[in-house]
GROMACS .gro file of C-alpha atoms in nm:
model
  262
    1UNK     CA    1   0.812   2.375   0.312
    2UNK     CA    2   1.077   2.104   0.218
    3UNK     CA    3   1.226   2.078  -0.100
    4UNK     CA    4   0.987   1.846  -0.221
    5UNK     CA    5   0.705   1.987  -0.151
    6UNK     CA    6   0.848   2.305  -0.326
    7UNK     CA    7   0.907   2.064  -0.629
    8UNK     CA    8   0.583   1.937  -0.649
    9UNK     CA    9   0.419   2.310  -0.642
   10UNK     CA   10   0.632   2.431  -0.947
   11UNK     CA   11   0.612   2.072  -1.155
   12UNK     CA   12   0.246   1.978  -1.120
   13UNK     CA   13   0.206   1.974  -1.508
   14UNK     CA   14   0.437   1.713  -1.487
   15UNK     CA   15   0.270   1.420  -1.298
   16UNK     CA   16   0.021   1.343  -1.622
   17UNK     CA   17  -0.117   1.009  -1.749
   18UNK     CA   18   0.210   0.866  -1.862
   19UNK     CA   19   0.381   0.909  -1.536
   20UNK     CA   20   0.119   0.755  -1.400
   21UNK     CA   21   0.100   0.461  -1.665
   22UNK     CA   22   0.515   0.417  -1.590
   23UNK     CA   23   0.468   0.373  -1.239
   24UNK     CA   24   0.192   0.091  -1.326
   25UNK     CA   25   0.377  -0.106  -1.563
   26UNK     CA   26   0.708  -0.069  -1.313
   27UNK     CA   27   0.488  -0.191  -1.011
   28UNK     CA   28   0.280  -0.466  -1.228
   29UNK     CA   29   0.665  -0.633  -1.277
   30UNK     CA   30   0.799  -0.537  -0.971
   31UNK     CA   31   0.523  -0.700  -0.748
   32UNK     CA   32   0.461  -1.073  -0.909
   33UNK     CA   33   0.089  -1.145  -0.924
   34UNK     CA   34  -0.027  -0.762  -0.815
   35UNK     CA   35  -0.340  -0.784  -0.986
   36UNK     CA   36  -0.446  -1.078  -0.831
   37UNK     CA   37  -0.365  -0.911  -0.528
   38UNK     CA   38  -0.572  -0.627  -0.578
   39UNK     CA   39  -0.886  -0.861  -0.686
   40UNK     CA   40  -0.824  -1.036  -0.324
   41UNK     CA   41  -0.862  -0.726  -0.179
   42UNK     CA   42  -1.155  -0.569  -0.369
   43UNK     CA   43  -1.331  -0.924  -0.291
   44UNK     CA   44  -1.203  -0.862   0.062
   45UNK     CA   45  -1.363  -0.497   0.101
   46UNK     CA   46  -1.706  -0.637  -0.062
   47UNK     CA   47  -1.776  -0.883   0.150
   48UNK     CA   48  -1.706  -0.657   0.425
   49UNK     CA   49  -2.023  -0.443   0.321
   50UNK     CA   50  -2.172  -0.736   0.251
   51UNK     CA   51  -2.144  -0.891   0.631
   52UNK     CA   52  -2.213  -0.537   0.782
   53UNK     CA   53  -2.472  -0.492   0.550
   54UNK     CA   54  -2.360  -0.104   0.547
   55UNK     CA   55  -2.482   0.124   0.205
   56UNK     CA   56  -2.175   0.329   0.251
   57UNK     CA   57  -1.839   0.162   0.346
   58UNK     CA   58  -1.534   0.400   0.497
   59UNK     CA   59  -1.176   0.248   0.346
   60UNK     CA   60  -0.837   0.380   0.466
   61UNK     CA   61  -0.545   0.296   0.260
   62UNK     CA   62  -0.196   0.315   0.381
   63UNK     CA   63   0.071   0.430   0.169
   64UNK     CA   64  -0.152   0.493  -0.092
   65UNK     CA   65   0.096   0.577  -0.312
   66UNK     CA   66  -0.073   0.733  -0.667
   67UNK     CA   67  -0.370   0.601  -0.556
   68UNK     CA   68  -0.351   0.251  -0.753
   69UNK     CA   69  -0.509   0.023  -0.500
   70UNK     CA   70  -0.786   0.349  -0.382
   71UNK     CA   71  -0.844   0.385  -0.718
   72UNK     CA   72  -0.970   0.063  -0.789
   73UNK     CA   73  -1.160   0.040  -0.448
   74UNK     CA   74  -1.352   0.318  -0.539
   75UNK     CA   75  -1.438   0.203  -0.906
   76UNK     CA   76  -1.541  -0.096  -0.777
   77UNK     CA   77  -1.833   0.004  -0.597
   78UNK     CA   78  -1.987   0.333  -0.543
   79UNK     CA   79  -2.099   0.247  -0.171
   80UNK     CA   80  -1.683   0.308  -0.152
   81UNK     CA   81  -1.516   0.597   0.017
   82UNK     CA   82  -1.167   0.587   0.101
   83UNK     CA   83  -0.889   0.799   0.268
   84UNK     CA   84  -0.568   0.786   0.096
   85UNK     CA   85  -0.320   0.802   0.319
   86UNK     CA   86   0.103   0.816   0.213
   87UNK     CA   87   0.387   1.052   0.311
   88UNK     CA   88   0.516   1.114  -0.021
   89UNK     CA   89   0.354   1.420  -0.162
   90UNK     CA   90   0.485   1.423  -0.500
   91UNK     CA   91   0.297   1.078  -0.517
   92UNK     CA   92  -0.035   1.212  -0.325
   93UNK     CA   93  -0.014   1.510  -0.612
   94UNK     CA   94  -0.001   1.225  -0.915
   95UNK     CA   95  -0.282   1.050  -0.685
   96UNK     CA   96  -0.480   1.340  -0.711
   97UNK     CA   97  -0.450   1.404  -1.112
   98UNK     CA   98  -0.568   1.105  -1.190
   99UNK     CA   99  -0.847   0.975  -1.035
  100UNK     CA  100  -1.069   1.328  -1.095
  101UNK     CA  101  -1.348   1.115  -1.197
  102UNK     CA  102  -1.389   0.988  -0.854
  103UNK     CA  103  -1.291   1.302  -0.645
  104UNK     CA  104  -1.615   1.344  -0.446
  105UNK     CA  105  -1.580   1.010  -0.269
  106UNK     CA  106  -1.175   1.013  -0.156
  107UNK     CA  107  -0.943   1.225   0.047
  108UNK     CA  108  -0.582   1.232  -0.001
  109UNK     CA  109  -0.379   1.276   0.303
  110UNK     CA  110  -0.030   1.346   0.366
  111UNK     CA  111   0.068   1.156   0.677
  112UNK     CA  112   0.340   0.888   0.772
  113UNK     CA  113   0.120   0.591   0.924
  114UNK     CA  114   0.422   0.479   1.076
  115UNK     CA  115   0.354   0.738   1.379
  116UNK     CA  116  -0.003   0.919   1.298
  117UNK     CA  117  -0.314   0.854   1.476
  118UNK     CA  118  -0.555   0.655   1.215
  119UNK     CA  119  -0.882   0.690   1.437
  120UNK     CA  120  -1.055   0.996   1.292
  121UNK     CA  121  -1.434   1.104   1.330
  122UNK     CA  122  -1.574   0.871   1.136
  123UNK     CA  123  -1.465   0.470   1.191
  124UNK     CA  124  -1.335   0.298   0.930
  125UNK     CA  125  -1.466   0.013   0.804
  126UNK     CA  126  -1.191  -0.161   0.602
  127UNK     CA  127  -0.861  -0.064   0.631
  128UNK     CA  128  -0.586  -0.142   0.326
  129UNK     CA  129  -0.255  -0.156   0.253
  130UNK     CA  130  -0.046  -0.271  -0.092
  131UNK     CA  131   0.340  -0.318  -0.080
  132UNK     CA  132   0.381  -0.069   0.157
  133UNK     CA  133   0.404  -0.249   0.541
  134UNK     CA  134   0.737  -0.433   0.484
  135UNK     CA  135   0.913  -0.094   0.492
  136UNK     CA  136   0.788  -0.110   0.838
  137UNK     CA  137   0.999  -0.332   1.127
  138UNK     CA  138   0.871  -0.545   1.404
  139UNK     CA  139   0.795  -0.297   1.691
  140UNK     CA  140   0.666  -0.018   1.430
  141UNK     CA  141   0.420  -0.289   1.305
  142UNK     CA  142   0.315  -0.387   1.595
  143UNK     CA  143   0.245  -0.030   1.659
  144UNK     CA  144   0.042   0.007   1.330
  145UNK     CA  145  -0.184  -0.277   1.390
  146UNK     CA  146  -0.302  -0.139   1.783
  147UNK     CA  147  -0.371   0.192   1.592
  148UNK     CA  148  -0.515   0.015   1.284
  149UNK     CA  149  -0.796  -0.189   1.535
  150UNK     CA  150  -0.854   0.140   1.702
  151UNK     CA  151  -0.981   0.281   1.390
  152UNK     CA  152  -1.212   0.013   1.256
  153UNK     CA  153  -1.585  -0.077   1.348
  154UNK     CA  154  -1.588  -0.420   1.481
  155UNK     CA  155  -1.639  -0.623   1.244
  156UNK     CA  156  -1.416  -0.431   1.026
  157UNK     CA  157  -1.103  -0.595   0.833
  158UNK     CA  158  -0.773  -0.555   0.831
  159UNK     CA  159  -0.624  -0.654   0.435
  160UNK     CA  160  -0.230  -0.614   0.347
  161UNK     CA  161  -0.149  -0.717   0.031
  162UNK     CA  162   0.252  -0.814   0.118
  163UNK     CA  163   0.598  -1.034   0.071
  164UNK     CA  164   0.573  -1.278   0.402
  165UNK     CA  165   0.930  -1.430   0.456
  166UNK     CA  166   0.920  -1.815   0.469
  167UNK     CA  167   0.885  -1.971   0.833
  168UNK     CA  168   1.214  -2.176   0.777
  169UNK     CA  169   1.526  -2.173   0.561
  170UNK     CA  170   1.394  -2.456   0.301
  171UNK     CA  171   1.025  -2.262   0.273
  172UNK     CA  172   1.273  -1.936   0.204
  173UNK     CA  173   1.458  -2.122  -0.046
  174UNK     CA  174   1.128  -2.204  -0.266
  175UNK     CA  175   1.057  -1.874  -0.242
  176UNK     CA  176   1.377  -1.755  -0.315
  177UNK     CA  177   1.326  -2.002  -0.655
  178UNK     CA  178   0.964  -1.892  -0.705
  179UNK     CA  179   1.134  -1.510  -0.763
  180UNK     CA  180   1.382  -1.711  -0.986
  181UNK     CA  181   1.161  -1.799  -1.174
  182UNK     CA  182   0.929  -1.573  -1.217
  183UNK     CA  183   1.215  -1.334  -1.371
  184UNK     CA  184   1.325  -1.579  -1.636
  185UNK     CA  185   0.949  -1.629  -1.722
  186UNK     CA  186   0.867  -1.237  -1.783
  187UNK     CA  187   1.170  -1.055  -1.814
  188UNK     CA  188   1.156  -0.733  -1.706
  189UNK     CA  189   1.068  -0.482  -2.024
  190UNK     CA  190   1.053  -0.173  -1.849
  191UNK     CA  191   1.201   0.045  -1.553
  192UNK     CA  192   1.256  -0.125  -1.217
  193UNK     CA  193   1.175   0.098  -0.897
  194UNK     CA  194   1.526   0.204  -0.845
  195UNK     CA  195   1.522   0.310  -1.258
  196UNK     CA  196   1.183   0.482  -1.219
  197UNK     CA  197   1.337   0.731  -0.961
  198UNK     CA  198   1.649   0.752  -1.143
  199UNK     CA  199   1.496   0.835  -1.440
  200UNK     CA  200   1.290   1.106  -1.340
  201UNK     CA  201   1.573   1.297  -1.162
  202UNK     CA  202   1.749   1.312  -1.525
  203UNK     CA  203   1.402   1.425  -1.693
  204UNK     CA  204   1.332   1.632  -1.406
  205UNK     CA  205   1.556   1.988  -1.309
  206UNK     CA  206   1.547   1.933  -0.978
  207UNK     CA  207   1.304   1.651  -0.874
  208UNK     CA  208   1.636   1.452  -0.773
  209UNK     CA  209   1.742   1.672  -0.538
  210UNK     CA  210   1.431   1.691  -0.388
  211UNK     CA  211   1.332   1.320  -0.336
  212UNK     CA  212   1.728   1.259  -0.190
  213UNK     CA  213   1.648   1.510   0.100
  214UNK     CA  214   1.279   1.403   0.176
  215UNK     CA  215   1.400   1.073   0.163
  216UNK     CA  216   1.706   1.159   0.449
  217UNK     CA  217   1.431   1.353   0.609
  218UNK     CA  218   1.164   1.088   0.644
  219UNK     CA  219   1.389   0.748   0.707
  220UNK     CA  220   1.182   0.547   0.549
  221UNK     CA  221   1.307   0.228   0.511
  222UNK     CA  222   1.301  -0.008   0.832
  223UNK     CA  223   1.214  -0.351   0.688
  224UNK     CA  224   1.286  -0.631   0.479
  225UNK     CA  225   1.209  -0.700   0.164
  226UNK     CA  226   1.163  -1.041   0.214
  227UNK     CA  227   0.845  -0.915   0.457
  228UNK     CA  228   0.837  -1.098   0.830
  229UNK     CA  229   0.673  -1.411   0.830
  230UNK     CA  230   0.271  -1.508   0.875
  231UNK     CA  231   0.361  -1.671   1.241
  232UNK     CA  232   0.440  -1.278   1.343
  233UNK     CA  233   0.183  -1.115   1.189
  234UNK     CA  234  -0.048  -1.393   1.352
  235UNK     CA  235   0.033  -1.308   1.626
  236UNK     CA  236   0.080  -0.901   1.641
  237UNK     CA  237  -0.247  -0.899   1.506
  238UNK     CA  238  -0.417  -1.090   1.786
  239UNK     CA  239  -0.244  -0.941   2.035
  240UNK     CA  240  -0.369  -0.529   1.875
  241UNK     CA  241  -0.749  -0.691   1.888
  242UNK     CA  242  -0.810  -0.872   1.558
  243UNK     CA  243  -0.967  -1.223   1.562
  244UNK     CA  244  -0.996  -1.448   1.206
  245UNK     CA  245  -0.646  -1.378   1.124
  246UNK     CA  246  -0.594  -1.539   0.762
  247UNK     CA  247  -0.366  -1.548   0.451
  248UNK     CA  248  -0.665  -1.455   0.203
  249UNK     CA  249  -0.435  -1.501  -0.133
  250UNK     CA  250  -0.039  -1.662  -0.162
  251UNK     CA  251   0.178  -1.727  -0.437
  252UNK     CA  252   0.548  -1.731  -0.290
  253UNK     CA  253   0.658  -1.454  -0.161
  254UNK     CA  254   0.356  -1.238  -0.206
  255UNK     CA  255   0.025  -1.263  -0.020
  256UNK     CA  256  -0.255  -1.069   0.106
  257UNK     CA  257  -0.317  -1.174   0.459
  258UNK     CA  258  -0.574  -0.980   0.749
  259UNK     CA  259  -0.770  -1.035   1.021
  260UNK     CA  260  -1.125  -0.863   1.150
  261UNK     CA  261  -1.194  -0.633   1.440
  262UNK     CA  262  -1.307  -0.812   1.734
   0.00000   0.00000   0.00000
C-alpha cells in the first residue's frame, strides 16, 4: 500500500462537498471555457445513442479525476453508464463521495490509461476524456488511441476535451494572446492547481507527503501544456482505426476534438 493510499484510508472524512466545490471553481478558471466543453461532450455522447439507437450507452472516462465530467454524463441521461477511470486514488475516493446519488450506474477504477488495457467485457460505446491527454506525449498517445478503438463498438466515438498547440508560430501566438486575455478579463479569485495541492498539504498532516511520493512513483507528467496540434491527432487517430476525425468545439487553446470507430 503506498503512502497515499494509506492517506486516503485514514482521511476519508476529509474529501467532503467543499473539497469538492474547491477543485470546481480551481478547474472552472484554470480551463477557459470548461463548461462549454463539457456541453460539447454531453451533446457528443447523446447523439451517439442517438445514431446507435442503443437504450443503454457504456461511457469510459479517462482520468476521471473527482468524477466532474462522469458526473455530468450520468445526470444527463439515465440510459448513461460510465467507468471512471484515473490513477489518483485520493481523487477516485472524492469521486466516490460525491456522486452517491448516481452510484448504481458508475464504477470507479484505479488504473493509469497510459499503459492499461481499456477493452473489458462489455464494449464501450463512447469513450471520454477532459484535460487529462496532454499529460500524455506523442508515442504514449498514439498508444492510447489503438487501445481506445479496441474498446469501442463501431460506431462508437472518441471525445477529448483538450489544449491543441497552434499548427504554426503566428496561430501559437493568437493563442498565446487569447490566454492573455482571457486572464486580464477574469482574474483569477481563487486557488490555481499548483495552490490547490499546496494548500491541502498545509491543512492536511500528512497528505503532502503522500501526493510528493505517488507523484515520483507514477511519473506522470510527459506532455505539454500547450497540447500537440490537431494535424497529429488527425492523424494518430486514423492510423489506431477512427474515421470522421473532427474538432467538435474551439476557442484558442482549448477544444474538444474526436473521431468514430470505423
Amino acid at each position: 500500500m503506498s503512502l497515499l493510499h494509506a492517506w486516503v484510508a485514514q482521511n476519508r472524512h476529509l474529501l467532503t462537498p467543499e473539497i469538492y466545490a474547491r477543485w470546481e471553481a480551481m478547474q472552472d478558471h484554470h480551463i477557459p471555457h470548461r463548461e462549454a466543453q463539457m456541453e460539447a461532450i454531453k451533446k457528443i455522447v447523446g447523439t451517439t445513442s442517438w445514431r446507435l439507437n442503443e437504450d443503454r450507452l457504456r461511457a469510459l472516462d479517462l482520468g476521471c479525476g473527482p468524477g466532474s465530467l462522469t458526473g455530468r454524463l450520468l445526470r444527463f441521461g439515465k440510459q448513461v453508464w460510465a467507468v471512471g477511470m484515473d490513477a489518483d486514488p485520493m481523487l477516485l475516493a472524492l469521486a466516490k463521495s460525491m456522486h452517491t446519488d448516481v452510484a448504481d450506474r458508475v464504477v470507479w477504477v484505479e488504473a493509469d490509461f497510459r499503459t492499461t488495457r481499456l477493452a473489458m467485457s462489455e464494449p464501450f460505446q463512447a469513450i471520454v476524456s477532459a484535460t487529462a491527454l496532454h499529460w500524455l506525449g506523442p508515442d504514449a498517445l498514439r498508444s492510447l488511441y489503438h487501445r481506445c478503438a479496441e474498446a469501442l463498438v463501431t460506431g462508437g466515438v472518441l471525445a477529448i476535451a483538450d489544449p491543441l498547440a497552434g499548427e504554426s508560430t503566428w496561430r501559437q501566438g493568437m493563442i498565446g494572446y487569447d490566454d492573455r486575455l482571457w486572464k486580464e478579463t477574469y482574474p483569477h479569485p481563487g486557488e490555481t492547481w499548483a495552490q490547490f495541492y499546496e494548500n491541502l498539504a498545509n491543512e492536511w498532516p500528512g497528505f503532502g507527503e503522500a501526493m510528493e511520493d505517488f507523484r515520483q512513483r507514477a511519473g506522470l507528467w510527459q506532455g505539454d501544456d500547450n497540447g500537440l496540434p490537431w494535424s497529429f491527432h488527425q492523424a494518430a487517430l486514423v492510423e489506431a482505426g477512427f474515421g470522421e476525425p473532427e474538432i467538435y468545439f474551439r476557442h484558442g487553446r482549448q477544444a474538444v476534438f474526436g473521431a468514430v470507430k470505423r
